[in-house]
Amino acid sequence: MVELKGLTKRIGRHTLVDDLTLLIGKGEVFGLLGPNGAGKTTTIRMITGLIKPTKGEVTIAGYSVTGEFEKAIENIGAVVENPEMYGYLSGYENLLHYARMHKTITKGRIREVVGLVGLEERIHEKVRTYSLGMRQRLGLAQSLLHKPGVLILDEPTNGLDPAGIRELREYLKRLAREEGIAVIVSSHLLAEMEKMCDRIAIIDKGRLIGVEQVDSFVGAKKQKWLILLNEVKTAEKVLAEKGILYSAEERSVTIEAKKEQIPSVIASLVEKECSIYEVSPIKKASLEEEFLLVTGGAK
């Protein structure tokens, strides 16, 4: 649905985005992560056609953003930074004004998206009375009116309270899965990105460090596991033979292993007649911790 090929943006001698290549499919929530100044917003602006790349190409549903701009942009809905609305108009009037620019948008569709973003009770009030979070939701409603195949959100949780953030997260995931929309999200709230996204791209100093499934990224490294069992001495011998780092207590051992190693470890212990009462992770690495390690932010 969205393809970036060798995308590069330079201003003078300064490279903002350097040879970025990505493929984002239908039905997934895809996160762009990186420190401030990493190139995330510049990338989004190139995807939406707000700025032209120095070299490289963006295609949306097979259409080039630079060569076939109108056809490409028809497939995009976007909320970039804080959405601009007419404060002297109501939320409904703002959506109606936007809908007049698209012959296919009906009043029924307006009511539908208002319900989707939860603005039914305030939609006929002036936008100048809205909180920042409500403006964000109105901007999201506007971006969905023409039923885009790609939804692009830059810092979508700005101004939202925890309940609003949770609602937005669940809605975006449902929208991607049920409507087949490719959702691209840029945010500095790493804990929310971990819950919201299917895949993430780490960008640092304009370069792509890697693309990972969120579950794979936060689970790839070893973590500690607590195993409650009866034969600690036997367990120590088994773990030593398998080269597993461990520490032992009277009725338990704590090991350091990857998640995929655990079934093999348990099988080996049971084979040596150890009775296993419980196996539980002590601490799972968060997306924030892995992100800081990858970008050097933990130094």
Backbone as numpy.savetxt, mean C-alpha at the origin, in Angstrom:
# Nx Ny Nz CAx CAy CAz Cx Cy Cz
-2.23 -3.42 -16.07 -3.06 -2.22 -16.07 -2.19 -0.95 -16.07
-1.16 -0.91 -15.20 -0.24 0.22 -15.15 1.18 -0.31 -15.31
1.91 0.25 -16.29 3.28 -0.20 -16.53 4.21 1.01 -16.63
5.28 0.96 -15.86 6.33 1.97 -15.91 7.58 1.33 -16.49
8.13 1.94 -17.54 9.32 1.40 -18.20 10.45 2.43 -18.19
11.47 2.15 -17.40 12.64 3.02 -17.38 12.33 4.46 -17.06
11.34 4.68 -16.19 10.87 6.04 -15.91 11.94 6.85 -15.18
12.27 8.00 -15.75 13.33 8.85 -15.20 12.90 10.31 -15.25
13.19 11.05 -14.19 12.94 12.48 -14.16 14.15 13.21 -13.60
14.68 14.12 -14.42 15.82 14.93 -13.99 15.45 16.40 -14.09
15.93 17.17 -13.13 15.84 18.62 -13.19 17.26 19.15 -13.03
17.80 19.67 -14.12 19.21 20.07 -14.11 20.09 18.85 -13.91
20.95 18.92 -12.92 21.82 17.79 -12.61 21.23 16.85 -11.55
20.06 17.23 -11.07 19.45 16.47 -9.97 18.49 15.43 -10.54
18.68 14.16 -10.18 17.80 13.07 -10.62 16.78 12.77 -9.52
15.50 13.01 -9.83 14.43 12.77 -8.86 13.94 11.32 -8.90
13.83 10.77 -10.10 13.44 9.37 -10.29 14.39 8.78 -11.32
14.93 7.60 -11.03 16.01 7.05 -11.84 15.68 5.64 -12.34
15.27 5.54 -13.61 15.12 4.25 -14.30 14.16 3.32 -13.55
12.95 3.81 -13.28 11.97 3.06 -12.50 11.11 2.19 -13.42
11.07 0.89 -13.15 10.27 -0.04 -13.93 9.36 -0.83 -12.99
8.04 -0.77 -13.24 7.06 -1.44 -12.39 5.89 -1.93 -13.24
5.24 -2.98 -12.79 4.01 -3.46 -13.42 2.98 -3.69 -12.31
1.85 -2.99 -12.42 0.81 -3.04 -11.39 -0.46 -3.57 -12.04
-1.00 -4.65 -11.49 -2.14 -5.32 -12.11 -3.48 -4.94 -11.55
-4.53 -5.40 -12.21 -5.89 -5.18 -11.74 -6.10 -5.89 -10.41
-6.94 -5.29 -9.59 -7.38 -5.96 -8.37 -6.38 -5.99 -7.24
-5.33 -5.17 -7.29 -4.38 -5.14 -6.19 -4.22 -3.72 -5.65
-3.91 -3.65 -4.36 -3.55 -2.37 -3.73 -2.03 -2.34 -3.65
-1.44 -1.41 -4.36 0.01 -1.35 -4.51 0.54 -0.11 -3.81
1.52 -0.29 -2.93 2.05 0.82 -2.15 3.40 1.31 -2.64
3.56 2.63 -2.69 4.86 3.25 -2.95 5.40 3.76 -1.63
6.53 3.19 -1.20 7.13 3.55 0.08 8.52 4.13 -0.14
8.85 5.09 0.68 10.19 5.67 0.62 10.30 6.85 1.56
11.51 7.22 1.95 11.69 8.39 2.81 11.22 9.65 2.09
11.06 10.74 2.83 10.74 12.02 2.20 11.80 12.36 1.16
11.34 12.78 -0.01 12.27 13.13 -1.07 12.77 11.95 -1.88
12.16 10.77 -1.67 12.62 9.56 -2.36 12.20 9.53 -3.82
11.14 10.29 -4.18 10.67 10.30 -5.55 9.26 9.76 -5.72
8.54 9.51 -4.61 7.21 8.93 -4.69 6.22 9.87 -5.38
6.16 11.11 -4.90 5.19 12.06 -5.47 5.54 12.40 -6.91
6.83 12.50 -7.21 7.24 12.74 -8.60 6.79 11.60 -9.50
6.91 10.37 -9.01 6.44 9.21 -9.77 4.94 9.29 -10.02
4.17 9.62 -8.99 2.72 9.73 -9.13 2.37 10.83 -10.13
3.08 11.93 -10.08 2.79 13.04 -11.01 3.10 12.64 -12.45
4.10 11.79 -12.66 4.37 11.30 -14.01 3.31 10.30 -14.46
2.85 9.45 -13.54 1.81 8.48 -13.88 0.53 9.20 -14.31
0.18 10.28 -13.61 -1.05 11.01 -13.90 -0.89 12.05 -15.00
0.32 12.19 -15.53 0.54 13.13 -16.62 0.69 14.57 -16.20
0.84 14.82 -14.90 1.00 16.19 -14.42 2.37 16.75 -14.78
3.38 15.87 -14.85 4.70 16.28 -15.34 5.19 15.21 -16.32
6.04 15.63 -17.24 6.56 14.69 -18.24 7.88 14.08 -17.76
8.09 12.81 -18.03 9.37 12.19 -17.68 10.48 12.69 -18.60
11.70 12.69 -18.09 12.87 13.01 -18.92 13.07 11.91 -19.95
12.89 10.67 -19.51 12.87 9.53 -20.43 12.06 8.42 -19.80
11.77 7.40 -20.59 10.93 6.31 -20.11 9.47 6.53 -20.47
8.63 5.60 -20.07 7.23 5.63 -20.50 6.31 5.08 -19.41
5.11 5.67 -19.35 4.03 5.16 -18.51 2.87 4.76 -19.42
2.37 3.54 -19.27 1.19 3.12 -20.01 0.09 2.73 -19.04
-1.14 3.18 -19.34 -2.32 2.88 -18.54 -3.30 2.13 -19.45
-3.63 0.91 -19.08 -4.54 0.08 -19.90 -4.07 0.01 -21.34
-2.76 0.02 -21.54 -2.20 -0.11 -22.88 -1.98 1.20 -23.60
-2.41 2.32 -23.01 -2.25 3.63 -23.64 -1.09 4.40 -23.00
-0.25 5.01 -23.84 0.87 5.80 -23.35 0.38 7.13 -22.81
0.83 7.48 -21.59 0.43 8.75 -20.98 0.96 9.94 -21.78
2.14 9.80 -22.35 2.69 10.91 -23.13 2.18 10.91 -24.57
1.99 9.72 -25.17 1.60 9.65 -26.58 0.11 9.63 -26.81
-0.66 9.06 -25.85 -2.12 8.96 -25.99 -2.77 9.43 -24.69
-2.48 10.67 -24.33 -2.81 11.19 -23.01 -4.30 11.06 -22.68
-5.18 11.49 -23.59 -6.61 11.50 -23.29 -7.15 10.10 -23.05
-6.74 9.14 -23.87 -7.21 7.76 -23.69 -6.65 7.16 -22.42
-5.38 7.46 -22.11 -4.77 6.93 -20.89 -5.44 7.51 -19.65
-5.66 8.82 -19.67 -6.14 9.50 -18.47 -7.61 9.18 -18.18
-8.35 8.72 -19.18 -9.74 8.30 -18.96 -9.83 7.15 -17.97
-8.75 6.39 -17.85 -8.74 5.21 -16.98 -8.26 5.52 -15.57
-7.95 6.78 -15.28 -7.36 7.14 -13.99 -8.32 7.98 -13.16
-8.40 7.64 -11.87 -8.99 8.50 -10.87 -7.89 8.80 -9.86
-7.75 10.06 -9.44 -6.61 10.39 -8.58 -6.97 11.44 -7.54
-6.38 11.27 -6.36 -6.40 12.31 -5.32 -4.95 12.56 -4.96
-4.40 13.64 -5.51 -2.99 13.97 -5.31 -2.90 15.14 -4.33
-2.29 14.88 -3.17 -2.21 15.85 -2.09 -3.62 16.21 -1.63
-3.85 17.44 -1.15 -5.17 17.80 -0.64 -6.10 18.17 -1.79
-7.25 17.49 -1.91 -8.15 17.79 -3.03 -8.71 19.20 -2.96
-8.74 19.88 -4.10 -9.26 21.24 -4.18 -10.74 21.19 -4.54
-11.57 21.84 -3.73 -13.01 21.88 -3.98 -13.48 23.33 -3.85
-14.68 23.60 -4.39 -15.28 24.92 -4.24 -15.95 25.00 -2.88
-15.38 25.82 -1.99 -15.88 25.89 -0.62 -17.27 26.47 -0.50
-17.68 27.32 -1.46 -19.00 27.96 -1.38 -20.11 27.06 -1.92
-19.72 25.90 -2.51 -20.70 24.93 -2.97 -20.81 23.78 -1.98
-21.90 23.08 -2.04 -22.04 21.89 -1.20 -21.21 20.76 -1.80
-21.05 19.70 -1.01 -20.32 18.55 -1.54 -21.02 17.98 -2.76
-22.33 17.89 -2.70 -23.10 17.36 -3.83 -22.93 18.24 -5.05
-22.98 19.55 -4.87 -22.84 20.48 -6.00 -21.46 20.37 -6.63
-20.43 20.14 -5.80 -19.09 19.94 -6.35 -19.04 18.70 -7.24
-19.65 17.61 -6.77 -19.67 16.37 -7.55 -20.50 16.54 -8.82
-21.61 17.26 -8.71 -22.47 17.49 -9.87 -21.73 18.33 -10.92
-20.98 19.33 -10.46 -20.19 20.17 -11.37 -19.17 19.32 -12.12
-18.50 18.42 -11.41 -17.52 17.53 -12.05 -18.23 16.58 -13.01
-19.39 16.07 -12.62 -20.11 15.10 -13.44 -20.53 15.69 -14.78
-20.79 17.00 -14.82 -21.21 17.64 -16.07 -20.13 17.58 -17.14
-18.87 17.34 -16.71 -17.78 17.24 -17.68 -17.67 15.84 -18.27
-18.47 14.90 -17.74 -18.47 13.52 -18.23 -19.91 13.13 -18.54
-20.23 12.91 -19.79 -21.59 12.63 -20.21 -22.15 11.33 -19.60
-21.25 10.42 -19.25 -21.70 9.11 -18.77 -22.04 9.07 -17.29
-21.70 10.14 -16.52 -21.94 10.14 -15.08 -23.36 10.60 -14.78
-24.12 9.76 -14.10 -25.51 10.06 -13.76 -25.63 10.50 -12.30
-26.79 11.06 -11.96 -27.04 11.43 -10.57 -27.08 10.18 -9.69
-27.50 9.07 -10.28 -27.48 7.81 -9.54 -26.07 7.40 -9.17
-25.13 7.63 -10.08 -23.72 7.31 -9.79 -23.19 8.22 -8.68
-23.61 9.48 -8.70 -23.18 10.40 -7.63 -23.65 9.88 -6.28
-24.93 9.49 -6.21 -25.45 8.97 -4.94 -24.69 7.70 -4.52
-24.32 6.89 -5.50 -23.60 5.65 -5.21 -22.24 5.92 -4.57
-21.46 6.83 -5.15 -20.12 7.07 -4.61 -20.19 7.83 -3.28
-21.21 8.67 -3.11 -21.39 9.35 -1.82 -21.61 8.32 -0.72
-22.40 7.30 -1.03 -22.60 6.22 -0.06 -21.34 5.42 0.19
-20.57 5.21 -0.86 -19.33 4.43 -0.73 -18.34 5.08 0.23
-18.27 6.42 0.21 -17.29 7.12 1.06 -17.91 7.61 2.36
-19.20 7.32 2.58 -19.84 7.64 3.86 -20.10 9.11 4.11
-20.53 9.84 3.08 -20.79 11.28 3.24 -22.28 11.63 3.12
-23.15 10.63 3.23 -24.57 10.87 3.00 -25.14 11.99 3.88
-24.72 12.03 5.14 -25.33 12.98 6.08 -24.85 14.41 5.88
-23.70 14.60 5.25 -23.14 15.96 5.12 -22.99 16.42 3.67
-23.44 15.62 2.72 -23.15 15.90 1.32 -23.81 17.19 0.82
-24.90 17.65 1.45 -25.59 18.86 1.00 -25.16 20.10 1.79
-24.14 19.96 2.64 -23.60 21.11 3.36 -22.43 21.72 2.59
-22.15 23.00 2.87 -21.07 23.68 2.16 -19.72 23.02 2.48
-18.89 22.91 1.47 -17.59 22.25 1.65 -16.71 23.02 2.62
-16.91 24.35 2.72 -16.09 25.13 3.65 -16.32 24.72 5.10
-17.40 24.00 5.37 -17.66 23.53 6.74 -17.08 22.14 6.98
-16.48 21.53 5.96 -15.95 20.18 6.07 -14.59 20.18 6.78
-14.35 19.12 7.52 -13.01 18.88 8.06 -12.10 18.41 6.92
-10.80 18.38 7.19 -9.86 17.91 6.17 -10.16 16.47 5.78
-10.51 15.65 6.77 -10.84 14.27 6.48 -12.05 14.13 5.58
-13.05 14.98 5.79 -14.24 14.95 4.94 -13.91 15.41 3.53
-13.03 16.38 3.40 -12.60 16.82 2.06 -11.87 15.69 1.35
-11.09 14.91 2.12 -10.40 13.77 1.52 -11.41 12.77 0.97
-12.45 12.51 1.74 -13.47 11.57 1.29 -14.25 12.09 0.09
-14.49 13.41 0.06 -15.17 14.00 -1.09 -14.27 13.90 -2.33
-12.97 14.14 -2.15 -12.04 13.99 -3.26 -12.00 12.57 -3.77
-12.07 11.60 -2.86 -12.09 10.19 -3.25 -13.37 9.89 -4.03
-14.51 10.43 -3.57 -15.76 10.23 -4.29 -15.67 10.79 -5.70
-15.11 11.96 -5.84 -14.97 12.58 -7.16 -14.10 11.74 -8.08
-13.02 11.18 -7.53 -12.10 10.39 -8.34 -12.73 9.08 -8.83
-13.80 8.64 -8.16 -14.44 7.37 -8.51 -15.66 7.53 -9.43
-16.09 8.77 -9.66 -17.34 9.00 -10.39 -17.36 8.35 -11.76
-16.26 8.44 -12.50 -16.24 7.95 -13.88 -15.81 6.48 -13.98
-15.83 5.78 -12.86 -15.50 4.35 -12.80 -14.13 4.05 -13.42
-13.07 4.60 -12.83 -11.74 4.40 -13.40 -11.23 2.98 -13.18
-10.30 2.56 -14.02 -9.65 1.26 -13.84 -8.47 1.34 -12.91
-7.96 2.58 -12.70 -6.81 2.82 -11.83 -7.14 3.95 -10.88
-6.91 3.74 -9.59 -7.13 4.77 -8.58 -5.80 5.09 -7.93
-5.40 6.37 -7.96 -4.10 6.78 -7.44 -4.32 7.75 -6.28
-3.74 7.43 -5.13 -3.95 8.21 -3.92 -2.61 8.58 -3.29
-2.36 9.87 -3.16 -1.13 10.35 -2.54 -1.45 10.82 -1.12
-0.95 10.10 -0.13 -1.22 10.38 1.29 -2.73 10.45 1.56
-3.49 9.40 1.26 -4.95 9.45 1.37 -5.48 9.53 2.80
-4.65 9.19 3.79 -5.14 9.17 5.17 -4.96 10.52 5.88
-4.44 11.52 5.18 -4.25 12.84 5.80 -5.58 13.37 6.34
-5.57 13.76 7.61 -6.74 14.36 8.22 -7.78 13.39 8.71
-7.58 12.09 8.50 -8.56 11.11 8.93 -8.25 10.63 10.35
-9.30 10.44 11.14 -9.12 9.87 12.47 -8.94 8.36 12.32
-8.57 7.66 13.41 -8.33 6.21 13.28 -9.49 5.43 12.68
-10.72 5.80 13.04 -11.88 5.10 12.48 -11.98 5.36 10.98
-11.71 6.61 10.57 -11.76 6.95 9.15 -10.67 6.25 8.36
-9.49 6.12 8.95 -8.39 5.41 8.30 -8.75 3.95 8.09
-9.33 3.33 9.12 -9.73 1.93 9.01 -10.79 1.73 7.93
-11.78 2.64 7.90 -12.83 2.55 6.90 -12.25 2.70 5.49
-11.34 3.65 5.31 -10.73 3.85 4.00 -9.93 2.63 3.57
-9.18 2.06 4.51 -8.38 0.88 4.21 -9.25 -0.28 3.73
-10.33 -0.55 4.47 -11.20 -1.65 4.11 -11.91 -1.39 2.79
-12.29 -0.13 2.56 -12.96 0.21 1.32 -12.03 0.03 0.12
-10.79 0.48 0.22 -9.85 0.36 -0.89 -9.57 -1.10 -1.22
-9.43 -1.93 -0.19 -9.20 -3.36 -0.43 -10.40 -4.00 -1.11
-11.60 -3.63 -0.66 -12.81 -4.18 -1.27 -12.97 -3.67 -2.71
-12.67 -2.41 -2.91 -12.78 -1.81 -4.25 -11.85 -2.52 -5.22
-10.63 -2.80 -4.79 -9.66 -3.48 -5.66 -10.13 -4.88 -6.01
-10.61 -5.61 -5.01 -10.97 -7.01 -5.23 -12.29 -7.17 -5.97
-13.31 -6.39 -5.58 -14.64 -6.57 -6.15 -14.80 -5.87 -7.49
-14.15 -4.72 -7.67 -14.28 -3.96 -8.90 -13.11 -4.17 -9.85
-12.07 -4.85 -9.39 -10.91 -5.10 -10.24 -10.09 -3.86 -10.53
-10.16 -2.87 -9.65 -9.41 -1.63 -9.83 -7.99 -1.79 -9.32
-7.03 -1.25 -10.05 -5.65 -1.18 -9.57 -5.53 0.08 -8.71
-5.23 -0.10 -7.43 -5.13 1.02 -6.50 -3.65 1.25 -6.17
-3.18 2.47 -6.42 -1.80 2.83 -6.12 -1.81 3.86 -4.99
-1.14 3.54 -3.90 -1.16 4.38 -2.70 0.25 4.79 -2.31
0.43 6.08 -2.07 1.69 6.57 -1.51 1.39 7.13 -0.13
2.15 6.69 0.87 1.90 7.15 2.23 3.14 7.00 3.09
3.23 7.83 4.14 4.34 7.69 5.10 3.91 6.88 6.32
2.61 6.51 6.39 2.11 5.72 7.53 2.34 4.24 7.26
3.52 3.77 7.68 3.93 2.42 7.31 3.04 1.34 7.92
2.57 1.57 9.13 1.71 0.57 9.77 0.42 0.40 8.97
-0.13 1.49 8.46 -1.35 1.41 7.65 -1.07 0.78 6.30
0.08 1.08 5.71 0.43 0.49 4.42 0.56 -1.03 4.54
1.06 -1.47 5.68 1.20 -2.91 5.92 -0.16 -3.59 5.92
-1.17 -2.92 6.49 -2.51 -3.49 6.56 -3.27 -3.32 5.24
-2.93 -2.28 4.48 -3.71 -1.90 3.32 -3.26 -2.57 2.03
-1.94 -2.74 1.85 -1.39 -3.09 0.54 -1.16 -4.59 0.36
-1.29 -5.03 -0.89 -0.93 -6.39 -1.27 0.56 -6.48 -1.59
1.06 -5.47 -2.34 2.48 -5.42 -2.68 2.99 -4.01 -2.42
4.30 -3.92 -2.23 4.93 -2.62 -2.02 6.18 -2.50 -2.88
6.45 -1.26 -3.29 7.72 -0.93 -3.95 8.47 0.03 -3.04
9.71 -0.30 -2.72 10.54 0.56 -1.90 11.38 1.44 -2.83
11.25 2.76 -2.68 12.00 3.72 -3.48 12.87 4.54 -2.55
14.13 4.67 -2.90 15.05 5.48 -2.10 15.99 6.23 -3.04
16.06 7.54 -2.84 16.90 8.41 -3.68 16.58 8.23 -5.16
15.29 8.06 -5.44 14.83 7.97 -6.81 14.96 6.62 -7.46
15.57 5.67 -6.79 15.81 4.35 -7.38 14.94 3.30 -6.70
14.54 2.31 -7.49 13.75 1.20 -6.97 14.67 0.21 -6.27
14.42 -0.01 -4.97 15.21 -0.97 -4.21 14.65 -2.37 -4.38
13.33 -2.49 -4.42 12.73 -3.80 -4.59 11.23 -3.75 -4.55
10.59 -4.80 -5.05 9.13 -4.96 -5.02 8.84 -6.29 -4.33
7.95 -6.26 -3.33 7.67 -7.47 -2.56 6.20 -7.55 -2.20
5.70 -8.77 -2.06 4.44 -8.96 -1.35 4.66 -8.53 0.09
3.69 -7.83 0.67 3.87 -7.34 2.04 4.15 -8.49 2.99
3.39 -9.58 2.88 3.58 -10.73 3.78 4.98 -11.30 3.64
5.49 -11.37 2.41 6.83 -11.92 2.18 7.89 -10.99 2.74
7.67 -9.68 2.56 8.67 -8.70 2.97 8.87 -8.69 4.48
7.76 -8.72 5.22 7.88 -8.65 6.68 8.16 -10.01 7.29
8.03 -11.09 6.51 8.26 -12.42 7.06 9.50 -13.11 6.53
10.26 -12.40 5.67 11.40 -13.05 5.01 12.55 -13.32 5.97
12.71 -12.48 6.97 13.83 -12.65 7.89 13.44 -13.56 9.06
14.46 -14.05 9.73 14.21 -14.93 10.88 13.58 -14.14 12.02
12.76 -14.83 12.80 12.19 -14.24 13.99 12.26 -15.27 15.11
11.93 -14.83 16.30 12.00 -15.73 17.45 10.67 -16.43 17.69
10.77 -17.71 18.06 9.60 -18.53 18.32 9.75 -19.21 19.68
8.67 -19.23 20.45 8.65 -19.90 21.75 7.97 -21.26 21.58
8.66 -22.31 22.00 8.10 -23.67 21.91 8.01 -24.23 23.33
6.79 -24.52 23.77 6.57 -25.16 25.07 6.54 -26.68 24.85
7.34 -27.40 25.59 7.45 -28.85 25.39 7.95 -29.54 26.66
8.03 -30.89 26.63 8.38 -31.62 27.85 9.87 -32.00 27.91
10.47 -32.39 26.81 11.85 -32.89 26.82 12.82 -31.82 26.31
13.20 -30.92 27.20 14.06 -29.80 26.79 15.44 -30.28 26.36
16.02 -31.22 27.10 17.36 -31.73 26.78 17.39 -32.37 25.39
16.36 -33.15 25.12 16.27 -33.78 23.79 16.12 -32.71 22.72
15.28 -31.71 23.01 15.07 -30.63 22.05 16.37 -29.89 21.74
17.18 -29.68 22.76 18.45 -28.99 22.55 19.34 -29.75 21.57
19.38 -31.06 21.70 20.19 -31.88 20.79 19.67 -31.78 19.36
18.34 -31.86 19.20 17.73 -31.78 17.87 18.03 -30.43 17.21
17.86 -29.36 17.97 18.08 -28.02 17.43 19.54 -27.80 17.06
20.43 -28.32 17.89 21.86 -28.19 17.60 22.22 -28.91 16.31
21.66 -30.12 16.14 21.93 -30.88 14.92 21.41 -30.18 13.66
20.30 -29.43 13.79 19.71 -28.72 12.65 20.32 -27.34 12.44
21.23 -26.96 13.34 21.88 -25.65 13.20 20.97 -24.49 13.54
19.98 -24.73 14.41 19.03 -23.70 14.81 19.53 -23.00 16.08
19.59 -21.69 16.05 19.95 -20.94 17.25 18.82 -21.05 18.27
19.18 -21.27 19.55 18.14 -21.45 20.56 18.66 -21.05 21.94
17.71 -20.84 22.82 18.00 -20.73 24.25 16.96 -21.57 24.96
17.34 -22.17 26.10 16.47 -23.14 26.76 16.11 -22.68 28.17
14.86 -22.95 28.54 14.37 -22.77 29.90 13.91 -24.13 30.41
13.31 -24.17 31.59 12.94 -25.45 32.20 11.90 -26.21 31.38
10.91 -25.51 30.84 9.84 -26.17 30.10 9.67 -25.61 28.69
10.66 -24.93 28.17 10.50 -24.33 26.85 11.86 -24.07 26.20
11.82 -23.88 24.88 13.00 -23.40 24.15 12.54 -22.23 23.28
13.43 -21.27 23.12 13.19 -20.14 22.22 14.17 -20.28 21.06
13.63 -20.32 19.83 14.48 -20.52 18.67 14.40 -19.31 17.74
15.37 -19.19 16.86 15.37 -18.14 15.84 15.30 -18.83 14.48
14.19 -18.61 13.77 13.99 -19.32 12.50 12.99 -18.58 11.63
13.04 -18.89 10.32 12.03 -18.38 9.41 10.74 -19.17 9.59
9.64 -18.54 9.20 8.33 -19.18 9.37 8.26 -20.52 8.66
8.84 -20.58 7.44 8.75 -21.82 6.66 9.60 -22.95 7.25
10.51 -22.63 8.19 11.32 -23.67 8.83 10.59 -24.37 9.97
9.55 -23.75 10.51 8.91 -24.24 11.73 8.33 -25.65 11.57
7.61 -25.96 10.48 7.07 -27.34 10.37 8.16 -28.41 10.43
9.30 -28.15 9.79 10.40 -29.12 9.81 10.98 -29.27 11.22
11.11 -28.16 11.93 11.63 -28.20 13.29 10.70 -29.01 14.20
9.40 -28.74 14.09 8.42 -29.44 14.92 8.41 -30.93 14.62
8.49 -31.26 13.31 8.50 -32.67 12.92 9.70 -33.39 13.50
10.85 -32.74 13.50 12.06 -33.35 14.05 11.95 -33.56 15.56
11.34 -32.60 16.24 11.15 -32.73 17.69 10.19 -33.86 18.03
9.09 -33.94 17.30 8.10 -35.00 17.54 8.70 -36.37 17.24
9.53 -36.44 16.21 10.19 -37.70 15.85 11.05 -38.21 16.99
11.61 -37.28 17.77 12.44 -37.66 18.92 11.61 -37.74 20.20
10.30 -37.86 20.04 9.36 -38.09 21.15 9.25 -36.90 22.11
9.42 -35.70 21.58 9.13 -34.50 22.37 7.64 -34.18 22.22
6.96 -33.93 23.33 5.56 -33.52 23.30 5.49 -32.00 23.20
4.89 -31.51 22.11 4.81 -30.06 21.87 3.46 -29.56 22.38
3.50 -28.59 23.31 2.27 -28.04 23.86 1.84 -26.74 23.17
2.82 -25.97 22.72 2.48 -24.69 22.10 3.68 -24.19 21.29
3.38 -23.56 20.14 4.39 -22.89 19.33 3.85 -21.51 18.99
4.57 -20.46 19.33 4.06 -19.11 19.06 5.21 -18.16 18.74
4.98 -17.24 17.79 6.00 -16.24 17.49 6.11 -15.23 18.63
7.32 -14.89 18.99 7.52 -13.91 20.06 7.35 -12.51 19.52
7.90 -12.27 18.32 7.77 -10.94 17.73 7.94 -11.05 16.23
6.96 -10.53 15.51 7.05 -10.49 14.05 7.56 -9.12 13.63
8.51 -9.10 12.74 9.03 -7.82 12.26 7.93 -7.06 11.54
7.83 -5.76 11.80 6.83 -4.93 11.15 7.37 -4.39 9.84
6.45 -3.89 9.01 6.86 -3.27 7.76 7.77 -2.09 8.04
7.47 -1.34 9.10 8.29 -0.17 9.43 9.72 -0.59 9.76
9.89 -1.65 10.54 11.23 -2.11 10.90 12.00 -2.57 9.67
11.35 -3.34 8.80 12.03 -3.82 7.59 12.34 -2.66 6.66
11.42 -1.71 6.56 11.63 -0.53 5.71 12.84 0.27 6.17
12.96 0.46 7.47 14.10 1.22 8.00 15.41 0.50 7.75
15.39 -0.83 7.84 16.60 -1.60 7.56 17.01 -1.47 6.10
16.02 -1.55 5.20 16.31 -1.52 3.77 16.81 -0.15 3.33
16.20 0.93 3.87 16.56 2.28 3.44 17.67 2.90 4.27
18.12 2.20 5.31 19.18 2.74 6.15 18.69 3.72 7.18
17.36 3.81 7.35 16.79 4.77 8.30 16.97 4.38 9.74
17.39 3.15 10.00 17.56 2.69 11.39 18.95 3.00 11.92
19.81 3.55 11.05 21.19 3.79 11.48 21.26 4.98 12.41
